[in-house]
Amino acid sequence: MTAVVAEHDDHHDHHDHGPEKGVLRWIFTTNHKDIGTLYLVFGLAMFFVGGAMALVIRSELFEPGLQFVDPNFFNSMTTMHALVMVFGAVMPAFVGLANWMIPMMIGAPDMALPRMNNMSFWMLVAGVLLLASTLFMEGGAPSGGWTFYPPLVFQNGKSFPFAIFSVHLLGISSIMGAINVIATIFNMRAPGMTLMKMPLFVWTWLITAFLLIAIMPVFAGAVTMLLTDKFFDTSFFDAAGGGDPVLYQHIFWFFGHPEVYVMILPTFGVASTIIPVFARKPLFGYASMVYATGAIAFLSFIVWAHHMFTVGMPVAGELYFMYATMLIAIPTGVKVFNWTATMWKGSMTFETPMLFSIAFVVLFTMGGFTGLMMSVAPVDFQYHDTYFIVAHFHYTLVPASIFILMAAGYFWLPKWTGNMYNEKIGRLHFWLSAVSVNILFFPQHFLGLAGMPRRIPDYAIQFADWNMVSSIGAFIYGFSQLLFVYIVIDTIRGGTGEKVSDEVWEDASKHSLEWTVPSPAPYHTFSTPPARIPTEHF
Amino acid sequence: MSDDIGQKNIKLVRKLALVAIAMFGFGYALVPLYDVLCDLTGLNGKVEGQAVQETAYQMDKNREVTVEFLTSLNESTPMLFRSEVKSMKVHPGEYYTVNFYAKNTTNKPMIAQAIPSITPGLAAEFFKKTQCFCFTEQTFAANEEKTMPVRFVVEPALPERYKTVTLAYTFFDNTNISKK
């Protein structure tokens, strides 16, 4: 009799349990949806931390002269803003999307390595907390730029080793996350889900994961060299001991250039997932999208020195890096044309996710074109280290990666929560963002061309007007993002009260598997593989 | 999850972890690779750290190259450092000597190392020194001033397009490191 009861309990434990109750659920969870939520919430929180730092910068630059903060703190803000946004906001947010969506898109019950998944999230938290702790240290947070160039980086106070160890933790966390994504995609696909039937988001993440495994260890190595140079008398980058500070720049950008694609490739993936649904057409050129992503990833490894045109290189080197960089415009152009062709003659509707996606296509293209301008070595000497480069990479990150993350939020929130978000406020959020982001970053092109250097707390009087415009845009953009927080909380609490269907968006289930499960998505999905693989995106 | 997939996962994770470790090593391998690349391409104007034998060249009296001398100190190196002349016109193939003066401005002995660099970088391989204070560390007594000659030649093989070659020295205070 007792044996039977025990057997029954055992059975119960292994199969039919929902989430645990209370805080411990979130600490010990190995469920891909829980971990995805943790990553997304953490990313959103860090987006506001990094955003607050950006507003400190824009407040100080509102007028010429020193107003609010001392120059060292200003430099800490530019450095920390970059580190927090890259490693704390954008990358974790995409890992969160990967956790939530990849298993559901390929018909897998969970990620391949659920415990490692939990560990990589909490290591990320530890890394970011370590980084944040430097704000309260003697000498302030790192202030030599997010690139950690020696010998400038050695002038940081007590924060230096903490920043390095934080990078180590973040790196290990990313590598574990990447290994998990690759293992999931290679080993966990439902029967019939061949590689070339996977949604583009899964494809772009697969390629991103390989990039991460290839570059994060190189970055970890580079900062370890900095650490031993400072504390153990090695001379990797110290000219007095036979080293070369320029070597650091080469190693850093060998990591750094693929790193920026780590942030943009999943962006492309989400855009390629959203646009076909609202154009009510299959994605144009699915295979070419896959190959273009691969080509961009490959090219990212052989163009790094275009960040260093001004450090001194033989002409042959400048020409090589110039032409190689220009080549990237080809696969990227393929993507932009494919998105446009997907929309062409589609029965388009303009819900918030689609609005953000269309703005992404337009504004990312602008960021791409300024990148092309800077790839021209002789003219880069004028743009280098000015606000022009600041405008360029913010166009490729804010109205691209951030807009697409917002689009992803609106697109999948109904699937995650089972409730519909408030479309009116969503559109208000979009229009405020789309207009203010241009007020914020477009004038920075003018400032850069006129010669305003980046990373300075004060500037010459002729730059005053456009800086003021840019700062006004920054405050509108920053505060309008609070609408998104409101919408997310409101949607979790019931949203419009309308019960959403399983596929949420018209015919979405023809595009991808996540729209075939109930809304909200149950705690466990695809414990048994899906019966049919959607092939609409061909 | 079936054990089959579990096995496959473990295998794949091992491989991928190995790739990550290999890439960590690759980061370090970039250090010697970079030096080899610099030697091959003249990147960064790195020059030979050793004296060359004085050999006679076919002198080219019709051609003049301007050689400029730059002296600088690494941050907070307590020295005075200057060259005898700021620049001079030289004929390729002829040997010249130019004096550099350095003074320790502290009351303690100092060990310092000068690091040379040549611009444009591709001209570096045609710039040869038979004598230089940069080949070894220099020891200065308290407040000592030294006169240090550099004997050099610009090889006639220097391509015509180079009209000016700049030789820059930076002194680094190595007292703390070298004593260990």
PDB file of N, CA, C and O in Angstrom, chain A residues 170-227:
ATOM      1  N   LEU A 170      30.845  38.605 -16.640  1.00  0.00           N
ATOM      2  CA  LEU A 170      29.899  38.815 -17.734  1.00  0.00           C
ATOM      3  C   LEU A 170      30.265  37.933 -18.914  1.00  0.00           C
ATOM      4  O   LEU A 170      29.396  37.380 -19.596  1.00  0.00           O
ATOM      5  N   GLY A 171      31.572  37.803 -19.157  1.00  0.00           N
ATOM      6  CA  GLY A 171      32.039  36.983 -20.271  1.00  0.00           C
ATOM      7  C   GLY A 171      31.666  35.528 -20.076  1.00  0.00           C
ATOM      8  O   GLY A 171      31.133  34.879 -20.977  1.00  0.00           O
ATOM      9  N   ILE A 172      31.937  34.994 -18.880  1.00  0.00           N
ATOM     10  CA  ILE A 172      31.615  33.586 -18.616  1.00  0.00           C
ATOM     11  C   ILE A 172      30.114  33.370 -18.756  1.00  0.00           C
ATOM     12  O   ILE A 172      29.658  32.389 -19.352  1.00  0.00           O
ATOM     13  N   SER A 173      29.345  34.321 -18.231  1.00  0.00           N
ATOM     14  CA  SER A 173      27.892  34.218 -18.327  1.00  0.00           C
ATOM     15  C   SER A 173      27.446  34.163 -19.787  1.00  0.00           C
ATOM     16  O   SER A 173      26.632  33.312 -20.166  1.00  0.00           O
ATOM     17  N   SER A 174      28.005  35.059 -20.621  1.00  0.00           N
ATOM     18  CA  SER A 174      27.611  35.068 -22.038  1.00  0.00           C
ATOM     19  C   SER A 174      28.014  33.783 -22.730  1.00  0.00           C
ATOM     20  O   SER A 174      27.270  33.257 -23.561  1.00  0.00           O
ATOM     21  N   ILE A 175      29.213  33.282 -22.422  1.00  0.00           N
ATOM     22  CA  ILE A 175      29.687  32.065 -23.089  1.00  0.00           C
ATOM     23  C   ILE A 175      28.774  30.895 -22.727  1.00  0.00           C
ATOM     24  O   ILE A 175      28.372  30.109 -23.592  1.00  0.00           O
ATOM     25  N   MET A 176      28.413  30.803 -21.419  1.00  0.00           N
ATOM     26  CA  MET A 176      27.521  29.712 -21.016  1.00  0.00           C
ATOM     27  C   MET A 176      26.171  29.833 -21.710  1.00  0.00           C
ATOM     28  O   MET A 176      25.606  28.833 -22.176  1.00  0.00           O
ATOM     29  N   GLY A 177      25.675  31.065 -21.789  1.00  0.00           N
ATOM     30  CA  GLY A 177      24.409  31.286 -22.476  1.00  0.00           C
ATOM     31  C   GLY A 177      24.499  30.862 -23.935  1.00  0.00           C
ATOM     32  O   GLY A 177      23.586  30.228 -24.477  1.00  0.00           O
ATOM     33  N   ALA A 178      25.623  31.200 -24.585  1.00  0.00           N
ATOM     34  CA  ALA A 178      25.800  30.895 -26.001  1.00  0.00           C
ATOM     35  C   ALA A 178      25.875  29.393 -26.220  1.00  0.00           C
ATOM     36  O   ALA A 178      25.259  28.851 -27.151  1.00  0.00           O
ATOM     37  N   ILE A 179      26.626  28.699 -25.352  1.00  0.00           N
ATOM     38  CA  ILE A 179      26.732  27.238 -25.474  1.00  0.00           C
ATOM     39  C   ILE A 179      25.347  26.613 -25.350  1.00  0.00           C
ATOM     40  O   ILE A 179      24.975  25.711 -26.105  1.00  0.00           O
ATOM     41  N   ASN A 180      24.572  27.145 -24.422  1.00  0.00           N
ATOM     42  CA  ASN A 180      23.223  26.629 -24.210  1.00  0.00           C
ATOM     43  C   ASN A 180      22.354  26.808 -25.452  1.00  0.00           C
ATOM     44  O   ASN A 180      21.628  25.893 -25.863  1.00  0.00           O
ATOM     45  N   VAL A 181      22.447  27.987 -26.073  1.00  0.00           N
ATOM     46  CA  VAL A 181      21.653  28.245 -27.279  1.00  0.00           C
ATOM     47  C   VAL A 181      22.042  27.274 -28.387  1.00  0.00           C
ATOM     48  O   VAL A 181      21.179  26.668 -29.043  1.00  0.00           O
ATOM     49  N   ILE A 182      23.344  27.080 -28.578  1.00  0.00           N
ATOM     50  CA  ILE A 182      23.796  26.192 -29.657  1.00  0.00           C
ATOM     51  C   ILE A 182      23.337  24.758 -29.391  1.00  0.00           C
ATOM     52  O   ILE A 182      22.793  24.079 -30.283  1.00  0.00           O
ATOM     53  N   ALA A 183      23.523  24.309 -28.137  1.00  0.00           N
ATOM     54  CA  ALA A 183      23.115  22.935 -27.804  1.00  0.00           C
ATOM     55  C   ALA A 183      21.612  22.762 -28.009  1.00  0.00           C
ATOM     56  O   ALA A 183      21.156  21.735 -28.525  1.00  0.00           O
ATOM     57  N   THR A 184      20.839  23.783 -27.615  1.00  0.00           N
ATOM     58  CA  THR A 184      19.389  23.696 -27.786  1.00  0.00           C
ATOM     59  C   THR A 184      19.025  23.571 -29.263  1.00  0.00           C
ATOM     60  O   THR A 184      18.225  22.721 -29.655  1.00  0.00           O
ATOM     61  N   ILE A 185      19.623  24.434 -30.087  1.00  0.00           N
ATOM     62  CA  ILE A 185      19.245  24.454 -31.500  1.00  0.00           C
ATOM     63  C   ILE A 185      19.729  23.187 -32.208  1.00  0.00           C
ATOM     64  O   ILE A 185      19.032  22.627 -33.057  1.00  0.00           O
ATOM     65  N   PHE A 186      20.911  22.702 -31.854  1.00  0.00           N
ATOM     66  CA  PHE A 186      21.433  21.519 -32.543  1.00  0.00           C
ATOM     67  C   PHE A 186      20.732  20.230 -32.104  1.00  0.00           C
ATOM     68  O   PHE A 186      20.499  19.344 -32.920  1.00  0.00           O
ATOM     69  N   ASN A 187      20.422  20.125 -30.809  1.00  0.00           N
ATOM     70  CA  ASN A 187      19.977  18.825 -30.302  1.00  0.00           C
ATOM     71  C   ASN A 187      18.500  18.745 -29.944  1.00  0.00           C
ATOM     72  O   ASN A 187      17.986  17.662 -29.719  1.00  0.00           O
ATOM     73  N   MET A 188      17.815  19.865 -29.820  1.00  0.00           N
ATOM     74  CA  MET A 188      16.477  19.834 -29.241  1.00  0.00           C
ATOM     75  C   MET A 188      15.362  20.121 -30.245  1.00  0.00           C
ATOM     76  O   MET A 188      14.210  20.248 -29.859  1.00  0.00           O
ATOM     77  N   ARG A 189      15.689  20.275 -31.524  1.00  0.00           N
ATOM     78  CA  ARG A 189      14.649  20.610 -32.491  1.00  0.00           C
ATOM     79  C   ARG A 189      13.632  19.477 -32.622  1.00  0.00           C
ATOM     80  O   ARG A 189      13.996  18.298 -32.571  1.00  0.00           O
ATOM     81  N   ALA A 190      12.367  19.866 -32.797  1.00  0.00           N
ATOM     82  CA  ALA A 190      11.317  18.869 -32.968  1.00  0.00           C
ATOM     83  C   ALA A 190      11.558  18.127 -34.278  1.00  0.00           C
ATOM     84  O   ALA A 190      12.165  18.667 -35.204  1.00  0.00           O
ATOM     85  N   PRO A 191      11.071  16.859 -34.363  1.00  0.00           N
ATOM     86  CA  PRO A 191      11.210  16.134 -35.629  1.00  0.00           C
ATOM     87  C   PRO A 191      10.584  16.941 -36.764  1.00  0.00           C
ATOM     88  O   PRO A 191       9.489  17.485 -36.610  1.00  0.00           O
ATOM     89  N   GLY A 192      11.272  17.032 -37.880  1.00  0.00           N
ATOM     90  CA  GLY A 192      10.742  17.781 -39.021  1.00  0.00           C
ATOM     91  C   GLY A 192      11.212  19.218 -39.055  1.00  0.00           C
ATOM     92  O   GLY A 192      11.109  19.887 -40.079  1.00  0.00           O
ATOM     93  N   MET A 193      11.715  19.725 -37.906  1.00  0.00           N
ATOM     94  CA  MET A 193      12.209  21.108 -37.872  1.00  0.00           C
ATOM     95  C   MET A 193      13.660  21.092 -38.355  1.00  0.00           C
ATOM     96  O   MET A 193      14.597  21.024 -37.574  1.00  0.00           O
ATOM     97  N   THR A 194      13.821  21.110 -39.663  1.00  0.00           N
ATOM     98  CA  THR A 194      15.185  21.130 -40.194  1.00  0.00           C
ATOM     99  C   THR A 194      15.753  22.525 -40.005  1.00  0.00           C
ATOM    100  O   THR A 194      15.012  23.480 -39.735  1.00  0.00           O
ATOM    101  N   LEU A 195      17.082  22.650 -40.155  1.00  0.00           N
ATOM    102  CA  LEU A 195      17.726  23.954 -39.930  1.00  0.00           C
ATOM    103  C   LEU A 195      17.092  25.033 -40.800  1.00  0.00           C
ATOM    104  O   LEU A 195      16.846  26.144 -40.350  1.00  0.00           O
ATOM    105  N   MET A 196      16.808  24.680 -42.056  1.00  0.00           N
ATOM    106  CA  MET A 196      16.294  25.696 -42.965  1.00  0.00           C
ATOM    107  C   MET A 196      14.780  25.897 -42.836  1.00  0.00           C
ATOM    108  O   MET A 196      14.164  26.583 -43.652  1.00  0.00           O
ATOM    109  N   LYS A 197      14.183  25.301 -41.805  1.00  0.00           N
ATOM    110  CA  LYS A 197      12.784  25.620 -41.506  1.00  0.00           C
ATOM    111  C   LYS A 197      12.668  26.443 -40.229  1.00  0.00           C
ATOM    112  O   LYS A 197      11.567  26.786 -39.803  1.00  0.00           O
ATOM    113  N   MET A 198      13.801  26.708 -39.601  1.00  0.00           N
ATOM    114  CA  MET A 198      13.759  27.462 -38.350  1.00  0.00           C
ATOM    115  C   MET A 198      13.409  28.919 -38.627  1.00  0.00           C
ATOM    116  O   MET A 198      13.852  29.492 -39.623  1.00  0.00           O
ATOM    117  N   PRO A 199      12.627  29.544 -37.719  1.00  0.00           N
ATOM    118  CA  PRO A 199      12.389  30.977 -37.867  1.00  0.00           C
ATOM    119  C   PRO A 199      13.724  31.740 -37.851  1.00  0.00           C
ATOM    120  O   PRO A 199      14.687  31.297 -37.225  1.00  0.00           O
ATOM    121  N   LEU A 200      13.745  32.883 -38.536  1.00  0.00           N
ATOM    122  CA  LEU A 200      14.977  33.650 -38.671  1.00  0.00           C
ATOM    123  C   LEU A 200      15.564  34.060 -37.327  1.00  0.00           C
ATOM    124  O   LEU A 200      16.778  34.151 -37.170  1.00  0.00           O
ATOM    125  N   PHE A 201      14.693  34.298 -36.333  1.00  0.00           N
ATOM    126  CA  PHE A 201      15.196  34.679 -35.016  1.00  0.00           C
ATOM    127  C   PHE A 201      16.107  33.591 -34.452  1.00  0.00           C
ATOM    128  O   PHE A 201      17.154  33.871 -33.877  1.00  0.00           O
ATOM    129  N   VAL A 202      15.724  32.328 -34.663  1.00  0.00           N
ATOM    130  CA  VAL A 202      16.534  31.214 -34.175  1.00  0.00           C
ATOM    131  C   VAL A 202      17.860  31.168 -34.932  1.00  0.00           C
ATOM    132  O   VAL A 202      18.927  30.992 -34.340  1.00  0.00           O
ATOM    133  N   TRP A 203      17.787  31.377 -36.237  1.00  0.00           N
ATOM    134  CA  TRP A 203      18.999  31.381 -37.047  1.00  0.00           C
ATOM    135  C   TRP A 203      19.980  32.469 -36.611  1.00  0.00           C
ATOM    136  O   TRP A 203      21.170  32.226 -36.440  1.00  0.00           O
ATOM    137  N   THR A 204      19.461  33.684 -36.458  1.00  0.00           N
ATOM    138  CA  THR A 204      20.369  34.781 -36.105  1.00  0.00           C
ATOM    139  C   THR A 204      20.980  34.533 -34.732  1.00  0.00           C
ATOM    140  O   THR A 204      22.145  34.842 -34.509  1.00  0.00           O
ATOM    141  N   TRP A 205      20.191  33.927 -33.815  1.00  0.00           N
ATOM    142  CA  TRP A 205      20.754  33.667 -32.485  1.00  0.00           C
ATOM    143  C   TRP A 205      21.806  32.569 -32.544  1.00  0.00           C
ATOM    144  O   TRP A 205      22.805  32.615 -31.828  1.00  0.00           O
ATOM    145  N   LEU A 206      21.603  31.588 -33.414  1.00  0.00           N
ATOM    146  CA  LEU A 206      22.602  30.525 -33.555  1.00  0.00           C
ATOM    147  C   LEU A 206      23.947  31.134 -33.977  1.00  0.00           C
ATOM    148  O   LEU A 206      24.999  30.838 -33.395  1.00  0.00           O
ATOM    149  N   ILE A 207      23.881  32.015 -34.966  1.00  0.00           N
ATOM    150  CA  ILE A 207      25.120  32.627 -35.459  1.00  0.00           C
ATOM    151  C   ILE A 207      25.712  33.565 -34.404  1.00  0.00           C
ATOM    152  O   ILE A 207      26.920  33.587 -34.181  1.00  0.00           O
ATOM    153  N   THR A 208      24.834  34.309 -33.709  1.00  0.00           N
ATOM    154  CA  THR A 208      25.298  35.172 -32.632  1.00  0.00           C
ATOM    155  C   THR A 208      26.012  34.366 -31.554  1.00  0.00           C
ATOM    156  O   THR A 208      27.055  34.781 -31.033  1.00  0.00           O
ATOM    157  N   ALA A 209      25.463  33.188 -31.231  1.00  0.00           N
ATOM    158  CA  ALA A 209      26.059  32.364 -30.176  1.00  0.00           C
ATOM    159  C   ALA A 209      27.471  31.937 -30.565  1.00  0.00           C
ATOM    160  O   ALA A 209      28.387  31.935 -29.733  1.00  0.00           O
ATOM    161  N   PHE A 210      27.655  31.604 -31.844  1.00  0.00           N
ATOM    162  CA  PHE A 210      29.009  31.251 -32.281  1.00  0.00           C
ATOM    163  C   PHE A 210      29.942  32.454 -32.177  1.00  0.00           C
ATOM    164  O   PHE A 210      31.105  32.327 -31.782  1.00  0.00           O
ATOM    165  N   LEU A 211      29.427  33.634 -32.539  1.00  0.00           N
ATOM    166  CA  LEU A 211      30.249  34.844 -32.381  1.00  0.00           C
ATOM    167  C   LEU A 211      30.681  34.995 -30.931  1.00  0.00           C
ATOM    168  O   LEU A 211      31.846  35.251 -30.634  1.00  0.00           O
ATOM    169  N   LEU A 212      29.726  34.832 -30.009  1.00  0.00           N
ATOM    170  CA  LEU A 212      30.027  35.033 -28.586  1.00  0.00           C
ATOM    171  C   LEU A 212      31.110  34.076 -28.110  1.00  0.00           C
ATOM    172  O   LEU A 212      32.032  34.468 -27.393  1.00  0.00           O
ATOM    173  N   ILE A 213      31.008  32.811 -28.512  1.00  0.00           N
ATOM    174  CA  ILE A 213      32.000  31.831 -28.068  1.00  0.00           C
ATOM    175  C   ILE A 213      33.374  32.180 -28.624  1.00  0.00           C
ATOM    176  O   ILE A 213      34.396  31.957 -27.986  1.00  0.00           O
ATOM    177  N   ALA A 214      33.400  32.782 -29.815  1.00  0.00           N
ATOM    178  CA  ALA A 214      34.686  33.107 -30.418  1.00  0.00           C
ATOM    179  C   ALA A 214      35.298  34.369 -29.821  1.00  0.00           C
ATOM    180  O   ALA A 214      36.525  34.481 -29.746  1.00  0.00           O
ATOM    181  N   ILE A 215      34.481  35.338 -29.401  1.00  0.00           N
ATOM    182  CA  ILE A 215      35.061  36.640 -29.035  1.00  0.00           C
ATOM    183  C   ILE A 215      35.143  36.899 -27.541  1.00  0.00           C
ATOM    184  O   ILE A 215      36.083  37.540 -27.087  1.00  0.00           O
ATOM    185  N   MET A 216      34.176  36.422 -26.750  1.00  0.00           N
ATOM    186  CA  MET A 216      34.220  36.752 -25.325  1.00  0.00           C
ATOM    187  C   MET A 216      35.512  36.264 -24.666  1.00  0.00           C
ATOM    188  O   MET A 216      36.082  36.964 -23.839  1.00  0.00           O
ATOM    189  N   PRO A 217      36.019  35.057 -25.028  1.00  0.00           N
ATOM    190  CA  PRO A 217      37.286  34.639 -24.420  1.00  0.00           C
ATOM    191  C   PRO A 217      38.453  35.548 -24.809  1.00  0.00           C
ATOM    192  O   PRO A 217      39.357  35.766 -24.007  1.00  0.00           O
ATOM    193  N   VAL A 218      38.428  36.091 -26.032  1.00  0.00           N
ATOM    194  CA  VAL A 218      39.508  36.975 -26.452  1.00  0.00           C
ATOM    195  C   VAL A 218      39.479  38.252 -25.610  1.00  0.00           C
ATOM    196  O   VAL A 218      40.516  38.746 -25.151  1.00  0.00           O
ATOM    197  N   PHE A 219      38.268  38.766 -25.370  1.00  0.00           N
ATOM    198  CA  PHE A 219      38.135  39.963 -24.531  1.00  0.00           C
ATOM    199  C   PHE A 219      38.603  39.657 -23.106  1.00  0.00           C
ATOM    200  O   PHE A 219      39.343  40.443 -22.498  1.00  0.00           O
ATOM    201  N   ALA A 220      38.200  38.490 -22.598  1.00  0.00           N
ATOM    202  CA  ALA A 220      38.641  38.106 -21.256  1.00  0.00           C
ATOM    203  C   ALA A 220      40.165  38.062 -21.200  1.00  0.00           C
ATOM    204  O   ALA A 220      40.773  38.528 -20.225  1.00  0.00           O
ATOM    205  N   GLY A 221      40.783  37.533 -22.262  1.00  0.00           N
ATOM    206  CA  GLY A 221      42.240  37.496 -22.318  1.00  0.00           C
ATOM    207  C   GLY A 221      42.837  38.887 -22.319  1.00  0.00           C
ATOM    208  O   GLY A 221      43.791  39.173 -21.585  1.00  0.00           O
ATOM    209  N   ALA A 222      42.271  39.783 -23.112  1.00  0.00           N
ATOM    210  CA  ALA A 222      42.805  41.143 -23.222  1.00  0.00           C
ATOM    211  C   ALA A 222      42.754  41.858 -21.877  1.00  0.00           C
ATOM    212  O   ALA A 222      43.733  42.496 -21.466  1.00  0.00           O
ATOM    213  N   VAL A 223      41.621  41.750 -21.163  1.00  0.00           N
ATOM    214  CA  VAL A 223      41.535  42.464 -19.883  1.00  0.00           C
ATOM    215  C   VAL A 223      42.402  41.775 -18.829  1.00  0.00           C
ATOM    216  O   VAL A 223      42.909  42.429 -17.920  1.00  0.00           O
ATOM    217  N   THR A 224      42.620  40.462 -18.980  1.00  0.00           N
ATOM    218  CA  THR A 224      43.539  39.788 -18.063  1.00  0.00           C
ATOM    219  C   THR A 224      44.955  40.306 -18.269  1.00  0.00           C
ATOM    220  O   THR A 224      45.707  40.498 -17.310  1.00  0.00           O
ATOM    221  N   MET A 225      45.313  40.565 -19.532  1.00  0.00           N
ATOM    222  CA  MET A 225      46.634  41.151 -19.803  1.00  0.00           C
ATOM    223  C   MET A 225      46.751  42.515 -19.152  1.00  0.00           C
ATOM    224  O   MET A 225      47.795  42.868 -18.597  1.00  0.00           O
ATOM    225  N   LEU A 226      45.664  43.308 -19.215  1.00  0.00           N
ATOM    226  CA  LEU A 226      45.677  44.616 -18.544  1.00  0.00           C
ATOM    227  C   LEU A 226      45.938  44.432 -17.056  1.00  0.00           C
ATOM    228  O   LEU A 226      46.739  45.147 -16.447  1.00  0.00           O
ATOM    229  N   LEU A 227      45.253  43.440 -16.487  1.00  0.00           N
ATOM    230  CA  LEU A 227      45.361  43.179 -15.052  1.00  0.00           C
ATOM    231  C   LEU A 227      46.793  42.808 -14.680  1.00  0.00           C
ATOM    232  O   LEU A 227      47.359  43.337 -13.713  1.00  0.00           O
TER     233      LEU A 227
END
